[in-house]
Short mmCIF file of C-alpha atoms in Angstrom, two decimals:
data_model
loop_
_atom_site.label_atom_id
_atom_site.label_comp_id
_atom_site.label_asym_id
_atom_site.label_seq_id
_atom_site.Cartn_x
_atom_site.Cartn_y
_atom_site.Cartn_z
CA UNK A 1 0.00 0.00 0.00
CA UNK A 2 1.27 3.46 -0.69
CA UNK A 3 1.43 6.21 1.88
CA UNK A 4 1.43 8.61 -0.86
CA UNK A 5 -1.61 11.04 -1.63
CA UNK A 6 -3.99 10.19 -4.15
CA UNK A 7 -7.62 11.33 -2.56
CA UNK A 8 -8.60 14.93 -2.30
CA UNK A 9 -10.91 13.58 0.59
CA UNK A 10 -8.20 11.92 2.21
CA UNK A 11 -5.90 14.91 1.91
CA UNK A 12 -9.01 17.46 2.85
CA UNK A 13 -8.98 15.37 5.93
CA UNK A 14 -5.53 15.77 7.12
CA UNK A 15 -5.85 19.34 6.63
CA UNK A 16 -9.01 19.10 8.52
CA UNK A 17 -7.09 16.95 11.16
CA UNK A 18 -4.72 19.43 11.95
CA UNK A 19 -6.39 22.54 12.56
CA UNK A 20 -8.67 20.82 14.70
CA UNK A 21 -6.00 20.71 17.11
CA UNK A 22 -7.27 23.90 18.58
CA UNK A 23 -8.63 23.45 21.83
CA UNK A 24 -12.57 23.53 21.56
CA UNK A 25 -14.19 25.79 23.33
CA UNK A 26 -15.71 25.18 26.77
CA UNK A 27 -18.47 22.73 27.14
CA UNK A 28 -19.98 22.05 23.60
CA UNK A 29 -22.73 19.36 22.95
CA UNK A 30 -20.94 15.69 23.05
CA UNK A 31 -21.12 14.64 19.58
CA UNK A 32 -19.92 11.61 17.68
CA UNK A 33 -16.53 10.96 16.44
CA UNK A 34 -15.06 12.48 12.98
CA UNK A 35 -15.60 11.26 10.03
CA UNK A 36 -12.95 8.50 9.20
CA UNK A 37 -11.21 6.75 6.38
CA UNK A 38 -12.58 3.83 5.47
CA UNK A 39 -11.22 1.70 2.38
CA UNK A 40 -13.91 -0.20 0.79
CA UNK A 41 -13.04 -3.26 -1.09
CA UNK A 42 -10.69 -2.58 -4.26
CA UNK A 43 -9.63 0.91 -3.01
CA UNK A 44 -6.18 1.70 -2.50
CA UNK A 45 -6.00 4.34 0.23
CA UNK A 46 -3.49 7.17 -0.36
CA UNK A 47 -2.26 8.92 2.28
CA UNK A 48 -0.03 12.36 3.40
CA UNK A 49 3.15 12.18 5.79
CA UNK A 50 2.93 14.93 8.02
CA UNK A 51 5.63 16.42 10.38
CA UNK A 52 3.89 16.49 13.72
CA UNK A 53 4.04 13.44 16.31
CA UNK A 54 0.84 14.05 18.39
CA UNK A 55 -0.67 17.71 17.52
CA UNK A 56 1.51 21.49 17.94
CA UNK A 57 3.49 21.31 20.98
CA UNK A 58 2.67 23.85 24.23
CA UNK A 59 5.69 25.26 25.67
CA UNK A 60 7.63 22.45 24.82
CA UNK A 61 4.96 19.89 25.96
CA UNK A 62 2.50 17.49 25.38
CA UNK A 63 -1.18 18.99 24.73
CA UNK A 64 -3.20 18.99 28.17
CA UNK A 65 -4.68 15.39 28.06
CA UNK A 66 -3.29 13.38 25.63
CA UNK A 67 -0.62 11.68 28.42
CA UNK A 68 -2.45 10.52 31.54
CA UNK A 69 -1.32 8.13 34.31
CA UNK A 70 -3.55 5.40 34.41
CA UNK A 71 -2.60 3.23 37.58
CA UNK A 72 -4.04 4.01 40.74
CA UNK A 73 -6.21 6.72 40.01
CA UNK A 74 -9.58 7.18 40.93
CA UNK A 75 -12.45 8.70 39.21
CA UNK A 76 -16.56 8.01 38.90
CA UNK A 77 -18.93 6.05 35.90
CA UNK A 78 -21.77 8.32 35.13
CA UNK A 79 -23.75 6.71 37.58
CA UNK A 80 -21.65 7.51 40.34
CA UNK A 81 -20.27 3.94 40.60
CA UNK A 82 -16.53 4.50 42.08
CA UNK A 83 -13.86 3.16 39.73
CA UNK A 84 -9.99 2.65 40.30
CA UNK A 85 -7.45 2.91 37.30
CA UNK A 86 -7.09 3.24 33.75
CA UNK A 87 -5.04 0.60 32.11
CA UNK A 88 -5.27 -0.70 28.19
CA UNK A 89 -6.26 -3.83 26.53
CA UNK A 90 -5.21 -3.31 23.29
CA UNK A 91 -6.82 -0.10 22.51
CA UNK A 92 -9.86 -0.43 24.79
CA UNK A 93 -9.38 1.70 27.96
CA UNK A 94 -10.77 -0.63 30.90
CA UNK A 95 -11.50 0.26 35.04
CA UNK A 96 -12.40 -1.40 38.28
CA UNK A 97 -15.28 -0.87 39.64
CA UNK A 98 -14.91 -0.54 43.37
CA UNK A 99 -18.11 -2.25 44.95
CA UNK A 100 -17.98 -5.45 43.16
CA UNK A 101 -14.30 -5.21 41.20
CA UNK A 102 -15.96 -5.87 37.65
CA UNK A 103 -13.89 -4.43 35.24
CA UNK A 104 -15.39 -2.17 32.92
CA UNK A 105 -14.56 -0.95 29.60
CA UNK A 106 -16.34 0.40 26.62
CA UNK A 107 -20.27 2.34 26.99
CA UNK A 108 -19.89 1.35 30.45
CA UNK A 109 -17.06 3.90 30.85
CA UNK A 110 -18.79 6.70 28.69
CA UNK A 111 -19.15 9.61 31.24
CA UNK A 112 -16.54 8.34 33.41
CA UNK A 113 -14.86 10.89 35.09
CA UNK A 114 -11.06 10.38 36.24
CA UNK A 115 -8.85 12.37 38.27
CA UNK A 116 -5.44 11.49 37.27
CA UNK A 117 -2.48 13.35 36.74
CA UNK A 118 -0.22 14.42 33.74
CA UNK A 119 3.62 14.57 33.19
CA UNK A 120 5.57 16.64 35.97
CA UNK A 121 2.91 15.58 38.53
CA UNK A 122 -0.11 17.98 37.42
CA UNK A 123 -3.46 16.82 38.43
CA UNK A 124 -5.58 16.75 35.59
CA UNK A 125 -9.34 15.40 35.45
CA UNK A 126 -10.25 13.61 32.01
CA UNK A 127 -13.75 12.58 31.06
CA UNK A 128 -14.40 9.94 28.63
CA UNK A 129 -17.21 11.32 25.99
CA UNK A 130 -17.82 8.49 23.73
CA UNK A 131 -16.52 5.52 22.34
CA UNK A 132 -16.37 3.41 19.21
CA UNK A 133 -14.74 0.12 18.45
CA UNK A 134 -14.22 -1.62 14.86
CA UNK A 135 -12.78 -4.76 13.97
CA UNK A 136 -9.52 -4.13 12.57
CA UNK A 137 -9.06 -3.73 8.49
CA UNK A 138 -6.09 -5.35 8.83
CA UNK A 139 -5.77 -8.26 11.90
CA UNK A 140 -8.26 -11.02 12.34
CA UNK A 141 -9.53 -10.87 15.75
CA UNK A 142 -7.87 -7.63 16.83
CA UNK A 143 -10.22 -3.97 17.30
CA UNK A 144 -9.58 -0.58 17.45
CA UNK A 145 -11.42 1.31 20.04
CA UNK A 146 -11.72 4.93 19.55
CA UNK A 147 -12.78 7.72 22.06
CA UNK A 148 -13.67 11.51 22.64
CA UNK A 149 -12.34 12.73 25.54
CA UNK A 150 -12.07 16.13 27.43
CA UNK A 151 -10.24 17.67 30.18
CA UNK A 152 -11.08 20.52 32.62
CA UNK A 153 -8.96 23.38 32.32
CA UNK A 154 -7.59 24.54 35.63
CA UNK A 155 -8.08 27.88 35.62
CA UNK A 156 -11.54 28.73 34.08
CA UNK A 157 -12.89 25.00 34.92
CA UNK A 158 -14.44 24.40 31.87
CA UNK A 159 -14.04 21.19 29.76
CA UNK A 160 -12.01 21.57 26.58
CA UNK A 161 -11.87 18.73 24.17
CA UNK A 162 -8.42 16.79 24.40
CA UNK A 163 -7.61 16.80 20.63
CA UNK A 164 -10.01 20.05 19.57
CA UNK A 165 -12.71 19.50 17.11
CA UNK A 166 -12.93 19.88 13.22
CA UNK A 167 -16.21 22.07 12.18
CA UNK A 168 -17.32 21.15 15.53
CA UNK A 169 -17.23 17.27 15.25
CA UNK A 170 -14.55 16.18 17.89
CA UNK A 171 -11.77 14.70 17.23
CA UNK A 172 -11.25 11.06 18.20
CA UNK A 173 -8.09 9.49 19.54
CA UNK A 174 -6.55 6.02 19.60
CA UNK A 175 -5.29 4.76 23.38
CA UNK A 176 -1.54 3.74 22.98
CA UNK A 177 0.34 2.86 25.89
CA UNK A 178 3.25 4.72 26.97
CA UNK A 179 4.36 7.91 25.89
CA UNK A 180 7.06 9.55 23.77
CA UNK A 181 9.31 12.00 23.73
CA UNK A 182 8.78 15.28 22.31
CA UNK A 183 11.82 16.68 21.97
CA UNK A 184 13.63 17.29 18.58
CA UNK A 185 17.21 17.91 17.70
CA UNK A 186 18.18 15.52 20.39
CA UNK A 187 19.23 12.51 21.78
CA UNK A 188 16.03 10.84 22.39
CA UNK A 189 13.99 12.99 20.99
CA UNK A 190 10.97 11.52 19.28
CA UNK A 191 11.38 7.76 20.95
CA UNK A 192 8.97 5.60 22.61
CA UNK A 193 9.55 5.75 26.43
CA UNK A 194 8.97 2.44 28.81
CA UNK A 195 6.57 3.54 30.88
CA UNK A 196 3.67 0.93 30.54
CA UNK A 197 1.23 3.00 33.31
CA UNK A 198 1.18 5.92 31.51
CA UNK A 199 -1.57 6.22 28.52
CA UNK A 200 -0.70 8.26 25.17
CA UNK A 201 -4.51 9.64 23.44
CA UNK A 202 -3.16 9.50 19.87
CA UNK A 203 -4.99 12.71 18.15
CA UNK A 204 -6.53 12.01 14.46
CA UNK A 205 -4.39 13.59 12.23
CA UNK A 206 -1.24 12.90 13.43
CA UNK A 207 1.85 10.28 13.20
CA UNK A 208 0.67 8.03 16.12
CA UNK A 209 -2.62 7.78 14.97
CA UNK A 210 -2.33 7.26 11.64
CA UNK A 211 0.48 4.40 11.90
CA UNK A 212 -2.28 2.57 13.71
CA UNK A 213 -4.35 3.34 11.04
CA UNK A 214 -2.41 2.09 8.52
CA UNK A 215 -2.25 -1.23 10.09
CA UNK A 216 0.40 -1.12 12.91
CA UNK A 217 -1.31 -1.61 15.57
CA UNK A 218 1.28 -2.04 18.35
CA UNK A 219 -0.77 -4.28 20.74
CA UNK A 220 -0.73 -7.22 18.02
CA UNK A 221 0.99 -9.07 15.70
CA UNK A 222 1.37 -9.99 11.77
CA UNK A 223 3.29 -12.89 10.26
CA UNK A 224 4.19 -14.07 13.85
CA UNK A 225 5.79 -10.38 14.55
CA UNK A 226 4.87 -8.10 17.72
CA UNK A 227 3.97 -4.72 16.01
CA UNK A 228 5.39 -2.68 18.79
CA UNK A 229 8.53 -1.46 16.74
CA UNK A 230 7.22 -1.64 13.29
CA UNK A 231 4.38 1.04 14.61
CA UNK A 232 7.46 3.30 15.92
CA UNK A 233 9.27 2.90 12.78
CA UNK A 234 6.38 4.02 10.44
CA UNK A 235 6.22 7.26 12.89
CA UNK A 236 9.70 7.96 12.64
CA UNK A 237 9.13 7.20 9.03
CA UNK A 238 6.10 8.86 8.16
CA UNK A 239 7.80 12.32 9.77
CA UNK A 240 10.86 11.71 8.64
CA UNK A 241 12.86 11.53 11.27
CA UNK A 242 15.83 10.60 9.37
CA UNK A 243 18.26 10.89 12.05
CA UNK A 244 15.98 9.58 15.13
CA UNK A 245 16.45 12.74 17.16
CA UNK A 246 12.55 13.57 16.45
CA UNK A 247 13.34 16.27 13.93
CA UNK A 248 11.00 15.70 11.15
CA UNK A 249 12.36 16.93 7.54
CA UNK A 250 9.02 16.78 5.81
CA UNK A 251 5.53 18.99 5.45
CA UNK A 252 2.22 17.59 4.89
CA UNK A 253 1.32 16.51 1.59
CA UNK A 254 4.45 15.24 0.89
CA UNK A 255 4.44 12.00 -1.26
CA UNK A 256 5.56 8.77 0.27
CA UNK A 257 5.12 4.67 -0.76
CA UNK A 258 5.51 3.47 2.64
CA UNK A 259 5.39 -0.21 3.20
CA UNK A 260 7.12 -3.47 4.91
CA UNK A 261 7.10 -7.44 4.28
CA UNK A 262 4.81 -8.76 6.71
CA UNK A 263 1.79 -7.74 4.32
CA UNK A 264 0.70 -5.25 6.16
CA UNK A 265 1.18 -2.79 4.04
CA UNK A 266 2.76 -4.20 0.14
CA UNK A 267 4.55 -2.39 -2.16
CA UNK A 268 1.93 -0.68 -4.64
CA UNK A 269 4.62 1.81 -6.32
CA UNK A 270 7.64 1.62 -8.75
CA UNK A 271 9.37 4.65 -7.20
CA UNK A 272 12.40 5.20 -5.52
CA UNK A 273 13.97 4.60 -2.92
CA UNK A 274 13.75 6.57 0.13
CA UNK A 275 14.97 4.93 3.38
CA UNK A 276 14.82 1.89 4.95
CA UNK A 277 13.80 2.32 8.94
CA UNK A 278 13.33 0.75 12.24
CA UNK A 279 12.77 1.90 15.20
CA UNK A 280 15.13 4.47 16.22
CA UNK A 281 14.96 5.85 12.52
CA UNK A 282 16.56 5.66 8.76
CA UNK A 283 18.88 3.15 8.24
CA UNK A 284 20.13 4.35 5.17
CA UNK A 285 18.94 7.32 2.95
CA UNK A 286 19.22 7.91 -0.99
CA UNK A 287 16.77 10.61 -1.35
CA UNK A 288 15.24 12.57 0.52
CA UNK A 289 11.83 13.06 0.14
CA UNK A 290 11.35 16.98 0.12
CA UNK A 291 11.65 18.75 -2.94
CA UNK A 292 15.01 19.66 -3.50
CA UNK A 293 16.65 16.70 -2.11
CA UNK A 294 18.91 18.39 0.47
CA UNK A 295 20.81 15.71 3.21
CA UNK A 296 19.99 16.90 6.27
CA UNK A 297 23.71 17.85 7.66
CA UNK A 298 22.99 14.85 10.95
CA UNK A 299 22.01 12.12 8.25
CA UNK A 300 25.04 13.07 6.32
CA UNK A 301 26.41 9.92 7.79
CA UNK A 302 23.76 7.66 6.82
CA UNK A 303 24.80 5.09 4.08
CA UNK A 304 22.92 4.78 0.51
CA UNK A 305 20.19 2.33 0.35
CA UNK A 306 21.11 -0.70 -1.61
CA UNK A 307 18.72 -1.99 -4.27
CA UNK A 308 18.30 -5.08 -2.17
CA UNK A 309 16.12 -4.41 1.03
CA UNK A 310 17.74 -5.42 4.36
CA UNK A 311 14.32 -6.84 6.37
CA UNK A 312 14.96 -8.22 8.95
CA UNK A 313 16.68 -5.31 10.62
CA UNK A 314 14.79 -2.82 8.68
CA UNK A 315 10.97 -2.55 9.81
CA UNK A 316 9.39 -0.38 6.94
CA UNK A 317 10.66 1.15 3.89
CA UNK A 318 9.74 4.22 2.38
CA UNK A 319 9.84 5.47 -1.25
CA UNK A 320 9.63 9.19 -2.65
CA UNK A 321 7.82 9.90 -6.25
#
């Protein structure tokens, strides 16, 4: 499958995507989720690489929200049932319910209200709007669960929507667990971190959700192979993140055949070669894809793809048009 941008919908959406990453305003009428991509039989889905991780940074940060700490903390179901923790099975966000210790998870957690706390110790309180699951496009037996949440800003109390909205639809996110580093230019920067409590709300729009949309879904497998690091690799790749410091050297709309050899996503395009990538980013580059085709001066050491594809070690390969 190629990552590269055929649809005017699909590209109308990822413009869409990204300026929805406003905050909402406060308290607006809980609504479904955005529209999404679907890819009907016989379709080949094209897609833009963007440069942003998880939405525009704030002061350096994370957007209120999208990184909670899920174990311990205590919060309410919408019918005042007390619940303790937020942990993830696969992408479905599940809770105990105090009085009885059922877990729940899905429409019984719609409402929920959760005070936990964000990076740096914050307290934050997160409310879980609605929720969606879908069998996966791409894994027999696996689901994506997919949720509109909100947060209450501290200062004027009101609930703002944790990925904004687009034309006043919220936007959904995909649970991942852990979180990543934001930084750029450095060492680091850009890489998944172990910490299994903590919970990542991967925004539409942006390079952790759509690398689970395009089939990496890092809670399961293909071909016998945990998708953990092929789903890193396609966001180092899709931002291209040449050097793995989490500087991207790409805009949106930028072309790219992106694809691997667990059929996940197949080779659909006889262009050239970009990179080759795993996890911690390009294992070799002969072109980069931005017009013009400057080397970034830290992937000046990087060695020139071969014609023969090194899997095994590399996790996905891109190609530029």
């Amino acid at each position: 499958m190629t990552n590269a941008i055929r649809s005017m919908m699909i590209g109308m959406y990822a413009l869409a995507a990204g300026a929805g990453c406003e905050p909402g305003g406060g308290e607006p009428a809980r609504a479904g989720d955005p529209p999404s991509l679907v890819r009907p039989a016989g379709f080949e889905i094209i897609v833009t690489n963007g440069s942003s991780i998880n939405g525009p940074l704030v002061n350096g940060a994370a957007r209120a929200g999208t990184e909670v700490y899920g174990l311990g903390v205590t919060g309410s179901t919408a019918d005042g049932s007390a619940v303790l923790g937020i942990r993830l099975q696969g992408s479905d966000l599940t809770s105990v319910r105090v009085s009885d210790g059922a877990v729940l998870s899905g429409a019984s957690l719609v409402g929920a209200v959760f005070a936990t706390q964000a990076p740096g110790g914050a307290p934050i309180d997160l409310r879980i709007d609605t929720v969606s699951a879908s069998p996966s496009r791409y894994h027999a037996g696996s689901a994506v669960s997919r949720y509109t949440l909100s947060y209450r800003e501290g200062v004027s109390g009101l609930w703002r929507r944790v990925c904004g909205e687009v034309m006043g639809v919220p936007v959904a996110v995909i649970p991942l667990a852990s979180r990543w580093s934001y930084g750029e230019g450095t060492a680091g920067g850009g890489a998944k971190l172990d910490e299994p409590d903590w919970i990542t709300f991967a925004c539409a729009g942006h390079a952790l959700h759509k690398c689970v949309e395009l089939g990496y879904e890092p809670w399961t497998t293909a071909a016998g192979a945990p998708l953990g690091d092929h789903h890193q690799a396609c966001v180092r790749a899709y931002r291209a993140d040449y050097c793995g410091d989490g500087s991207p050297h790409t805009t949106s709309g930028q072309l790219i055949n992106l694809f691997d050899d667990l059929g996940v996503q197949p080779d659909t395009e006889s262009w050239l070669m970009e990179s080759e990538w795993d996890a911690d980013g390009a294992r070799c580059l002969s072109q980069p894809r931005m017009t013009g085709g400057v080397v970034p001066g830290c992937a000046a050491g990087l060695p020139v793809c071969h014609s023969t594809i090194g899997w095994g070690d590399t996790l996905v390969v891109t190609e530029a048009p």
